[in-house]
Each structure stands twice: as structure tokens, then as C-alpha cells.
mmCIF file of C-alpha atoms and ligand atoms in Angstrom:
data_model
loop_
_atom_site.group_PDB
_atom_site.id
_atom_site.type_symbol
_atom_site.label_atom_id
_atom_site.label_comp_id
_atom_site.label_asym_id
_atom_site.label_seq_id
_atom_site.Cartn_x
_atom_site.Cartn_y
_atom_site.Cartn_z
ATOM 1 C CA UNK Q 6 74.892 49.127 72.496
ATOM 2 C CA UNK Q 7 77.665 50.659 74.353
ATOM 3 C CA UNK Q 8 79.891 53.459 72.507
ATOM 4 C CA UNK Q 9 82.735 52.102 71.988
ATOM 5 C CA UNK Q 10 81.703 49.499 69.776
ATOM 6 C CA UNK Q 11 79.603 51.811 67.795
ATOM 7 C CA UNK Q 12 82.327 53.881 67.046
ATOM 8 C CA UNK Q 13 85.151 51.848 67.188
ATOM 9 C CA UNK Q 14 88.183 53.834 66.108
ATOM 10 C CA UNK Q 15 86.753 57.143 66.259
ATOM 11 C CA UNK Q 16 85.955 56.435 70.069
ATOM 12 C CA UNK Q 17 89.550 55.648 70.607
ATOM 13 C CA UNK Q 18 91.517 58.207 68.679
ATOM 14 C CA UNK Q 19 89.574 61.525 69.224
ATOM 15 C CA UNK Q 20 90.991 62.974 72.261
ATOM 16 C CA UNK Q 21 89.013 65.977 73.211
ATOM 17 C CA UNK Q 22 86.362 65.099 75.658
ATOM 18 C CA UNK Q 23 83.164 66.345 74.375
ATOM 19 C CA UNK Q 24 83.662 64.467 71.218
ATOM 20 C CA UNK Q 25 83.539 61.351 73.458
ATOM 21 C CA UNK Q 26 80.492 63.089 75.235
ATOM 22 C CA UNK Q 27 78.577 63.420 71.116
ATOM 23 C CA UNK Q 28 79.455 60.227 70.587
ATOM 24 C CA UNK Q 29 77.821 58.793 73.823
ATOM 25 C CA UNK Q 30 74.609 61.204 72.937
ATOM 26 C CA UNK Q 31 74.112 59.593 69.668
ATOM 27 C CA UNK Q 32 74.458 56.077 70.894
ATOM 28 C CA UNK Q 33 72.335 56.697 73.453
ATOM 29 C CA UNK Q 34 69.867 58.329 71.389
ATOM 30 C CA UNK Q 35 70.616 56.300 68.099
ATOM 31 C CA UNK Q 36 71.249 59.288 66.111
ATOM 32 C CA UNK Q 37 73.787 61.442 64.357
ATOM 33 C CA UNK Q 38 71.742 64.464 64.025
ATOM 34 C CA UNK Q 39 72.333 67.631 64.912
ATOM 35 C CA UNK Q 40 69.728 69.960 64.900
ATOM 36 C CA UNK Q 41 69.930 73.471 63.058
ATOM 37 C CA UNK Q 42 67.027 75.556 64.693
ATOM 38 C CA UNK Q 43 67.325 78.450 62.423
ATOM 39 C CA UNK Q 44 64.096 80.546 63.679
ATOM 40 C CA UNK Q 45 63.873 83.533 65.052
ATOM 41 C CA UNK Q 46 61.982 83.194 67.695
ATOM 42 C CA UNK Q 47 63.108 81.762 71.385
ATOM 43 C CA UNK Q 48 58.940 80.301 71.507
ATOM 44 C CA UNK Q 49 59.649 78.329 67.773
ATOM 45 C CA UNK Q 50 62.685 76.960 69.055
ATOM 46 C CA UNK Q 51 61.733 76.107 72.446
ATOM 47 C CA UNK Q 52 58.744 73.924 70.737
ATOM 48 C CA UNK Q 53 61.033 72.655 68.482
ATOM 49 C CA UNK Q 54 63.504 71.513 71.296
ATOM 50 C CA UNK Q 55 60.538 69.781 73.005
ATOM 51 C CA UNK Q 56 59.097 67.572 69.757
ATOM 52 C CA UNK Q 57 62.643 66.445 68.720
ATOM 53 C CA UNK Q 58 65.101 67.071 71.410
ATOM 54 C CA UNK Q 59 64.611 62.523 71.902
ATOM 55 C CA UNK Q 60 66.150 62.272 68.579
ATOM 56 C CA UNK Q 61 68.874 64.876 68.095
ATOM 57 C CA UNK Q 62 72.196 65.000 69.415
ATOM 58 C CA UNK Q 63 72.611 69.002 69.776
ATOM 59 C CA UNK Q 64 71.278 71.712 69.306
ATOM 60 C CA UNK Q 65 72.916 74.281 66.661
ATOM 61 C CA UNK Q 66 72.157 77.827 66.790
ATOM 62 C CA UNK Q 67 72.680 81.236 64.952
ATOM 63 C CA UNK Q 68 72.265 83.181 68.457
ATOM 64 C CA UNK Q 69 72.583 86.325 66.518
ATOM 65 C CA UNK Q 70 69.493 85.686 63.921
ATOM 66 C CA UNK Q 71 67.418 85.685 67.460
ATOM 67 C CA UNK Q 72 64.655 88.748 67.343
ATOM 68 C CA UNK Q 73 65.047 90.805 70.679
ATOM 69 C CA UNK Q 74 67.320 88.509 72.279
ATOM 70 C CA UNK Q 75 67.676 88.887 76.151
ATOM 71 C CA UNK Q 76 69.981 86.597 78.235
ATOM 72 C CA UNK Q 77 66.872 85.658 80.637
ATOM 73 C CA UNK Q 78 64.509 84.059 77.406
ATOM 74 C CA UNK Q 79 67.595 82.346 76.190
ATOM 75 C CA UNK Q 80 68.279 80.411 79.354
ATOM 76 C CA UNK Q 81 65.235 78.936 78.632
ATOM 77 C CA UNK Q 82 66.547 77.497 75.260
ATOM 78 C CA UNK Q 83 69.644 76.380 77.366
ATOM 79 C CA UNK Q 84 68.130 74.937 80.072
ATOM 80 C CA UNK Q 85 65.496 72.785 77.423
ATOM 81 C CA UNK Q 86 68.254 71.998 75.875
ATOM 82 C CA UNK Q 87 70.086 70.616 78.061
ATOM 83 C CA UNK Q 88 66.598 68.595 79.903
ATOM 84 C CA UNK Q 89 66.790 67.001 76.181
ATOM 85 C CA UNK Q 90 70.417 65.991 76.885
ATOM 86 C CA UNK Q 91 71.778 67.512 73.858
ATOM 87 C CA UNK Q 92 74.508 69.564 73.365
ATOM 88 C CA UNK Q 93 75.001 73.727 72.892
ATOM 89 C CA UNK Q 94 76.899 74.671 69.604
ATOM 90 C CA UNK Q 95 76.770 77.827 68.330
ATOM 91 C CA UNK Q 96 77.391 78.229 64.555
ATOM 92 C CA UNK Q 97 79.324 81.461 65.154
ATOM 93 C CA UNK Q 98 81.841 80.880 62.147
ATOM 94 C CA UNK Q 99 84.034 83.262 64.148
ATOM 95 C CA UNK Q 100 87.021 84.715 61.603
ATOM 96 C CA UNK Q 101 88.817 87.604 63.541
ATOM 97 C CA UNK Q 102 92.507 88.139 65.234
ATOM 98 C CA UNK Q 103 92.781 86.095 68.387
ATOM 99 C CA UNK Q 104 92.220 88.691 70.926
ATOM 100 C CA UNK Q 105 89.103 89.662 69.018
ATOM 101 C CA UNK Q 106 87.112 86.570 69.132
ATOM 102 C CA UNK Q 107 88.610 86.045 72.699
ATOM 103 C CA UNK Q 108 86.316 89.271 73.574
ATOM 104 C CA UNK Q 109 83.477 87.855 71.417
ATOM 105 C CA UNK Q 110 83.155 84.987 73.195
ATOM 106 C CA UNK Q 111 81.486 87.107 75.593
ATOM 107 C CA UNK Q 112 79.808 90.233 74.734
ATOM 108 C CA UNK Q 113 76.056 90.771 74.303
ATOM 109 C CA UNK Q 114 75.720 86.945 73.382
ATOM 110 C CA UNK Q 115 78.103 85.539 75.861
ATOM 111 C CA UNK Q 116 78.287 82.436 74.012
ATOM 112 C CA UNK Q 117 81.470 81.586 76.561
ATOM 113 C CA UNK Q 118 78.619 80.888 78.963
ATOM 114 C CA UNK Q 119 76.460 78.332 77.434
ATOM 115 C CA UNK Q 120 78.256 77.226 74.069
ATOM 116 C CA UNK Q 121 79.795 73.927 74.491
ATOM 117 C CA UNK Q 122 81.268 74.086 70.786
ATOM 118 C CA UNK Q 123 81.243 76.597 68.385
ATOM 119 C CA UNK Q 124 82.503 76.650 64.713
ATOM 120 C CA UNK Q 125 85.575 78.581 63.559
ATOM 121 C CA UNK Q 126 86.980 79.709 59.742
ATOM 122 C CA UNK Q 127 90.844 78.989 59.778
ATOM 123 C CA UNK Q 128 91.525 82.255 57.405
ATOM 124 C CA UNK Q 129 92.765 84.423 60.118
ATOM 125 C CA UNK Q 130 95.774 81.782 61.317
ATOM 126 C CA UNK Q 131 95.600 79.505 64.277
ATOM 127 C CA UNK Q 132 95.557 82.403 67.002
ATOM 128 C CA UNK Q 133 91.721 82.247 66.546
ATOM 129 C CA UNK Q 134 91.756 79.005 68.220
ATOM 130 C CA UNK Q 135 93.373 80.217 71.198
ATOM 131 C CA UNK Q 136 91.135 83.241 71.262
ATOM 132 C CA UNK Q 137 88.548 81.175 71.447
ATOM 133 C CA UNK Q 138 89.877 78.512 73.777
ATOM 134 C CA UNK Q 139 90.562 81.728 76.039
ATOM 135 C CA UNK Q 140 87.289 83.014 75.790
ATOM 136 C CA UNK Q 141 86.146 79.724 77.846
ATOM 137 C CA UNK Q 142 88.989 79.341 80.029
ATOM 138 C CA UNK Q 143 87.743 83.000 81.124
ATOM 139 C CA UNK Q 144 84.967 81.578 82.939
ATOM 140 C CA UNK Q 145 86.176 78.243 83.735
ATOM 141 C CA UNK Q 146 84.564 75.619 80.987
ATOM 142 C CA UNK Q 147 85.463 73.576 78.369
ATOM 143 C CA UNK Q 148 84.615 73.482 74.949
ATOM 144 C CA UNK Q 149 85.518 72.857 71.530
ATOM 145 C CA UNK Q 150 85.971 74.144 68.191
ATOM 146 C CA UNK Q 151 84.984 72.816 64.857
ATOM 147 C CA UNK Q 152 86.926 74.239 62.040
ATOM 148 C CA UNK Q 153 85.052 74.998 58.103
ATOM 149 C CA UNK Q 154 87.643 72.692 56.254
ATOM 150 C CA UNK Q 155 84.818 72.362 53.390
ATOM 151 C CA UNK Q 156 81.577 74.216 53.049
ATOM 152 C CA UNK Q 157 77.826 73.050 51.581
ATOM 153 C CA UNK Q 158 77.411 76.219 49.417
ATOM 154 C CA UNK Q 159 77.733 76.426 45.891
ATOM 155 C CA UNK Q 160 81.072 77.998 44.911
ATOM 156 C CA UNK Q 161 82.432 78.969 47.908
ATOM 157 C CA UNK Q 162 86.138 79.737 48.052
ATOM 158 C CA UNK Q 163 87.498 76.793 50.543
ATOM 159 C CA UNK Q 164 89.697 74.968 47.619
ATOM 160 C CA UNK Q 165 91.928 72.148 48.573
ATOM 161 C CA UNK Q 166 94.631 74.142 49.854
ATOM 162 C CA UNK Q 167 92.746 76.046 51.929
ATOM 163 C CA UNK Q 168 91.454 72.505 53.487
ATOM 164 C CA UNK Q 169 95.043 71.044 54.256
ATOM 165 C CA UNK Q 170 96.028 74.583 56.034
ATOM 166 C CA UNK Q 171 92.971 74.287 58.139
ATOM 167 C CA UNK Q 172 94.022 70.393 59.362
ATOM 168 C CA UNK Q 173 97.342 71.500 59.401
ATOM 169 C CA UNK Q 174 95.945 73.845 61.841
ATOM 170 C CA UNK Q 175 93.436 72.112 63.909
ATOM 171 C CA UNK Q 176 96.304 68.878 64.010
ATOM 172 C CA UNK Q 177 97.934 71.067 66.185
ATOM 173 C CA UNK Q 178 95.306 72.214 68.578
ATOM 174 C CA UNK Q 179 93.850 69.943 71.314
ATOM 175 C CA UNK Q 180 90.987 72.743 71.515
ATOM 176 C CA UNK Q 181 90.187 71.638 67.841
ATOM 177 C CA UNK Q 182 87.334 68.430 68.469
ATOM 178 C CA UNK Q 183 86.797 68.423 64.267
ATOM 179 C CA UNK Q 184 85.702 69.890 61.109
ATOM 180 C CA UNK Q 185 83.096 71.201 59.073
ATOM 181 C CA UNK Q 186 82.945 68.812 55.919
ATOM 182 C CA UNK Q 187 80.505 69.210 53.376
ATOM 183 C CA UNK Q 188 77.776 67.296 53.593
ATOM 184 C CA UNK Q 189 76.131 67.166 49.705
ATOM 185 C CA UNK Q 190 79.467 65.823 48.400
ATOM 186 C CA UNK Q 191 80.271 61.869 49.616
ATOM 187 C CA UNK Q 192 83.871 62.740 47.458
ATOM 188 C CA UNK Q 193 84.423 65.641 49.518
ATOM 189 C CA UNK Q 194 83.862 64.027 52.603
ATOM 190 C CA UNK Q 195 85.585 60.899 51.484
ATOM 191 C CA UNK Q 196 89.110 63.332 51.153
ATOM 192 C CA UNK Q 197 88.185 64.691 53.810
ATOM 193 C CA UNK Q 198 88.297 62.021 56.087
ATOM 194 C CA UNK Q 199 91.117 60.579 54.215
ATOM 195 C CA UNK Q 200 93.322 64.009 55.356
ATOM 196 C CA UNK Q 201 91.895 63.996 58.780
ATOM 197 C CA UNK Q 202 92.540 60.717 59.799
ATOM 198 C CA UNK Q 203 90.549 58.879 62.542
ATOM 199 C CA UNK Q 204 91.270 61.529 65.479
ATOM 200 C CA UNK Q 205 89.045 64.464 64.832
ATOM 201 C CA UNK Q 206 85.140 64.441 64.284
ATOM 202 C CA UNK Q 207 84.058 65.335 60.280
ATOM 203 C CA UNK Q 208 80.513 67.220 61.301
ATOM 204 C CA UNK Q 209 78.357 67.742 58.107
ATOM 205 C CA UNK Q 210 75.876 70.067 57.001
ATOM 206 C CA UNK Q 211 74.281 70.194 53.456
ATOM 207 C CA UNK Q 212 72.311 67.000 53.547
ATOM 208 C CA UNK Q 213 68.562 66.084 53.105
ATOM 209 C CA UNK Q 214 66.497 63.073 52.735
ATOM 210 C CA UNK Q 215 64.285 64.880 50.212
ATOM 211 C CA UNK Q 216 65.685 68.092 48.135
ATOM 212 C CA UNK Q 217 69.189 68.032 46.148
ATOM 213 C CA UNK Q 218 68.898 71.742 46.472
ATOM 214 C CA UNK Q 219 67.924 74.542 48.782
ATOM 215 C CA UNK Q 220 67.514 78.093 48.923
ATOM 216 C CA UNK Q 221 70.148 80.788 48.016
ATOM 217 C CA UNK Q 222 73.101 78.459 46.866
ATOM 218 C CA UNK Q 223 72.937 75.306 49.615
ATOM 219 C CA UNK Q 224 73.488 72.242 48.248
ATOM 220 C CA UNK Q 225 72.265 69.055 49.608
ATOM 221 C CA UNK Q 226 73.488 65.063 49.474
ATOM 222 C CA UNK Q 227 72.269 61.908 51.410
ATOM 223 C CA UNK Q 228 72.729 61.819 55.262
ATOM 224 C CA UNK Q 229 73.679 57.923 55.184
ATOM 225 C CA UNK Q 230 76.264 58.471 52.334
ATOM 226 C CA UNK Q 231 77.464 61.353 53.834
ATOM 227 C CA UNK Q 232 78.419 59.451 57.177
ATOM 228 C CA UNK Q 233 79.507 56.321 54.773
ATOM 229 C CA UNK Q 234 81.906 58.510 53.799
ATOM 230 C CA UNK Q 235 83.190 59.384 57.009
ATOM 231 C CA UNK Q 236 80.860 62.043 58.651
ATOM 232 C CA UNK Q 237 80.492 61.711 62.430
ATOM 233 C CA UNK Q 238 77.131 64.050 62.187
ATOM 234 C CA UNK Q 239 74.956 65.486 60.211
ATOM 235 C CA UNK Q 240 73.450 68.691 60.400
ATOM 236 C CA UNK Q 241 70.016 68.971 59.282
ATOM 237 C CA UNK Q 242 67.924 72.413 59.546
ATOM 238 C CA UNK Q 243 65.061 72.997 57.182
ATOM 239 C CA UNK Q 244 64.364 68.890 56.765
ATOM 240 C CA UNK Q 245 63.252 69.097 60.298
ATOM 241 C CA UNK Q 246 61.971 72.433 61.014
ATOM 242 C CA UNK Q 247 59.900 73.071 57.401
ATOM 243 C CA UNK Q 248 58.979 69.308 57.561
ATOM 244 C CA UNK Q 249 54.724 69.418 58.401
ATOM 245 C CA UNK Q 250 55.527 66.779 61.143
ATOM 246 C CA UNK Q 251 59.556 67.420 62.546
ATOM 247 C CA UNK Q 252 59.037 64.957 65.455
ATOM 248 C CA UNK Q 253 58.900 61.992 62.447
ATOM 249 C CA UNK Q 254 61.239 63.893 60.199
ATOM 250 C CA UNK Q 255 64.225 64.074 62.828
ATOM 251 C CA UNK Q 256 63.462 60.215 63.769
ATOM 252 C CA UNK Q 257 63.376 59.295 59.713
ATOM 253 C CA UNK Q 258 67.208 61.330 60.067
ATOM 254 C CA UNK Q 259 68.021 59.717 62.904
ATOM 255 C CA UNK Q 260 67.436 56.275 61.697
ATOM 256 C CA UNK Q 261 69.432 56.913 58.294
ATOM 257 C CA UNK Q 262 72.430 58.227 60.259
ATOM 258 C CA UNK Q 263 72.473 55.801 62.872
ATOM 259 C CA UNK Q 264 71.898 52.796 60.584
ATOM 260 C CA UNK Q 265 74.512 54.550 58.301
ATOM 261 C CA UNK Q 266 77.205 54.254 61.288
ATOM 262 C CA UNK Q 267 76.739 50.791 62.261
ATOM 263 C CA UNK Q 268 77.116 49.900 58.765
ATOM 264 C CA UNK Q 269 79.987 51.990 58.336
HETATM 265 P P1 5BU B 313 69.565 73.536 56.207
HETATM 266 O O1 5BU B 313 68.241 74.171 56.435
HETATM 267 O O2 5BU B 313 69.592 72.059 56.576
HETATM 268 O O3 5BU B 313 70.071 73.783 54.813
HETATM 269 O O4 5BU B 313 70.537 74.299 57.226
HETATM 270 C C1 5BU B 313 71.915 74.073 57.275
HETATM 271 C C2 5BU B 313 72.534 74.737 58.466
HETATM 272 O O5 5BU B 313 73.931 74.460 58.476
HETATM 273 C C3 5BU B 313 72.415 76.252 58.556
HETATM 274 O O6 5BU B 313 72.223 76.618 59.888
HETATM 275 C C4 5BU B 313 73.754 76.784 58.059
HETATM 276 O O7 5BU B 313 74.174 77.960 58.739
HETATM 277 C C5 5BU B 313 74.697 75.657 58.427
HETATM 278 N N1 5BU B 313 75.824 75.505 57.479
HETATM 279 C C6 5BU B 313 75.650 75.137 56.159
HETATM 280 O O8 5BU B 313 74.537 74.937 55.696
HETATM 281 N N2 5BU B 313 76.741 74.977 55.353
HETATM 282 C C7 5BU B 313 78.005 75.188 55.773
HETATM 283 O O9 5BU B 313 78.960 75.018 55.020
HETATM 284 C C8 5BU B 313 78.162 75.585 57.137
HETATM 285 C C9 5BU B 313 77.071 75.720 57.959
HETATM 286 BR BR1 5BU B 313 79.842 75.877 57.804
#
């Protein structure tokens, strides 16, 4: 199948190029997942890269929960990443002035390097955007930012108003490729997408094939009703990584997403 017709409108009214290059990923790999390695270790997320990097779409890191990170191990996650054709996004949930997460972008981490999106709260104004758009333009690549319009955790603070101001926000920026929806909640996403309209990507986290609930206040719904509802991805961390065999557990994710899209 060829990308276009698996996404139909979505492949024609999202602008920003590496939406265009997820959505040829997943087609390619028949899958909407997005992998959350949350370990510690470069070693547990290099092996993890190697027994599911055929069925995920990127690779989604916390580069800051890393034990003794050094630039030279991390290459290797890049580089295996990248072998796996996925793509780099670094959950960085970055929040400060412009100027501020301009310089972050770099720094210890230099996520302006190897990120190829990372995610963004709106509650600082849309200068953040540019900040981080700068950040790249600094050494010459292209990438894009996903703004929380929803969140996964129980009671969080992102009410409705504060999800209009963030569209309202990332309508306006061609550095803005989507959202952050919440995946446990087909309503949410279901507004969501109804706000958003067909020319930004709805990424979700918060979903499972097996738990309702997780640890310390995540909440969890379907991965095929989430993308029913209008989810472009689904981000799934502990359902593949605590799973006793990931390899089958990110192709059991895979299916449900991808068979959730061409249904959709
Ligand atoms: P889980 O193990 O599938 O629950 O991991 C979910 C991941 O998604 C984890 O890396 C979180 O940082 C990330 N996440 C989330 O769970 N909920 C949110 O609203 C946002 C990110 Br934004």
C-alpha cells in the first residue's frame, strides 16, 4: 500500500515534512507505534531498538533519565536507530522563555543534533516554538514540534481552554507538525481532532492493550480506539518494554494501530 491512500486526508493536509516522512514509516512498516524506551541504560535500549525497531515507527526518549550519559554511547542509540529506520523524538516537554529553550536545544544533551521532533508545553506563549525552531536552524536541520494539547495523567491541569490556546498556537506555526492528545480518553481525542482539523498529527500516549491503569497516576485506553478517534500514533512504553516477549508485544501494537487506520 502506498501512503497516500492509507492516510488519505491527513497525507494531504499536514504540511510539515517529517509528518509526511511518519506517515511513510508506518505504512511501510504497518504500524502506528511509537516506541517509549524509558530505561536507563544506553545497553537496555540499544537491545530494545534491535528486537522491535521492524515494528515501530520512532523511537521516543527521556535523554535526561539516561545514567552517565556521554555523547559517544548515545550515537550508538542514534545510529541503531536510525539502521531501524525510525525516527528521533525526544520527549523533552520543554516549557521555558524562547531564548531559553533555544540554548537547551543544545547543551550537555544537544538534542539539536540528533532530535528530529521533540515535544513542547504551550504555557510559556508561542516564543517557545521559535526557540526551539532556532535551536535547529543553529546547526542546519529540520525538525518539528509536538505541542501537550491534552495529557494521559490523572488530573492534570490542561482544561479545555488551555487546549484551544495551544491550537491557537501551533495553527500558527509551520514548525508545529501536531499534538500531544491523550491517549486513554477516545472523547478526548475525538475533540481533539475535531479542534485540530485534518492538518496537524494528534500523537497519543496513555494507551495499552492490557492494563486500564499504570503506575503513579497514568491512565490507559485502547490503541485502536484511540486512533478511531483520530490519533495518528500511539505511544506505547511499558506494554513493550515490561512485556516478557516485546518483539511480539510491539507487533500485537502494531497490528491494532495499523488495522485501526485502515479502518478509520
Ligand atoms: P507508558 O509506559 O506506556 O505508560 O509510557 C508512556 C510514555 O509517554 C512515557 O514516556 C511518558 O513520558 C509519555 N507521556 C505520557 O505518558 N503522558 C503524557 O501526557 C505525555 C507523555 Br505528554
Amino acid at each position: 500500500m502506498i501512503a497516500e491512500d492509507a492516510w488519505g486526508k491527513r497525507w494531504s493536509n499536514c504540511a510539515h515534512p517529517l509528518s509526511h516522512e511518519f506517515m511513510r514509516v508506518a505504512t511501510e512498516k504497518e504500524s502506528l507505534v511509537v516506541l517509549a524506551a524509558d530505561e536507563p541504560s544506553v545497553g537496555d535500549i540499544l537491545r530494545l531498538i534491535e528486537s522491535v525497531g521492524d515494528s515501530v515507527c520512532a523511537l521516543k526518549t527521556h535523554v535526561d533519565m539516561v545514567q552517565g550519559f556521554n555523547t559517544e554511547d548515545w550515537s550508538m542509540v542514534v545510529d541503531s536507530a536510525r539502521s531501524k529506520n525510525m525516527l528521533l523524538f525526544e520527549d523533552r516537554k520543554f516549557a521555558d522563555i524562547g531564548k531559553v529553550t533555544k540554548t537547551q536545544m543544545g547543551g550537555l544533551y544537544d538534542i539539536r543534533s540528533w532530535a528530529d521532533l521533540v515535544t513542547s508545553h504551550s504555557i510559556s506563549g508561542p516564543d517557545i516554538v521559535d526557540g526551539i525552531a532556532a535551536g535547529w536552524e543553529d546547526v542546519e536541520r529540520i525538525g518539528g514540534v509536538l505541542l501537550l494539547a491534552q495529557m494521559s495523567s490523572s488530573n492534570n491541569l490542561l482544561d479545555e481552554g488551555y487546549t484551544d490556546e495551544t491550537i491557537r498556537i501551533g495553527s500558527a506555526s509551520p514548525h508545529v507538525v501536531g499534538y500531544i492528545g491523550n491517549g486513554s480518553s477516545a472523547s478526548d481525542l475525538k475533540s481533539l481532532r475535531s479542534k485540530v482539523g485534518e492538518g496537524k498529527m494528534i500523537w497519543s500516549p496513555g494507551v495499552s492493550l492490557d492494563a486500564s491503569e499504570g503506575s503513579l497516576g497514568q491512565r490507559y485506553g485502547n490503541p485502536a480506539d484511540a486512533v478511531l478517534a483520530g490519533s495518528d500514533a500511539v505511544i506505547v512504553g511499558s506494554g513493550i518494554y515490561r512485556s516478557e516477549d516485546p518483539s511480539a508485544s510491539a507487533k500485537r501494537y502494531a497490528a491494532a494501530s495499523w488495522g485501526a487506520l485502515l479502518e478509520r
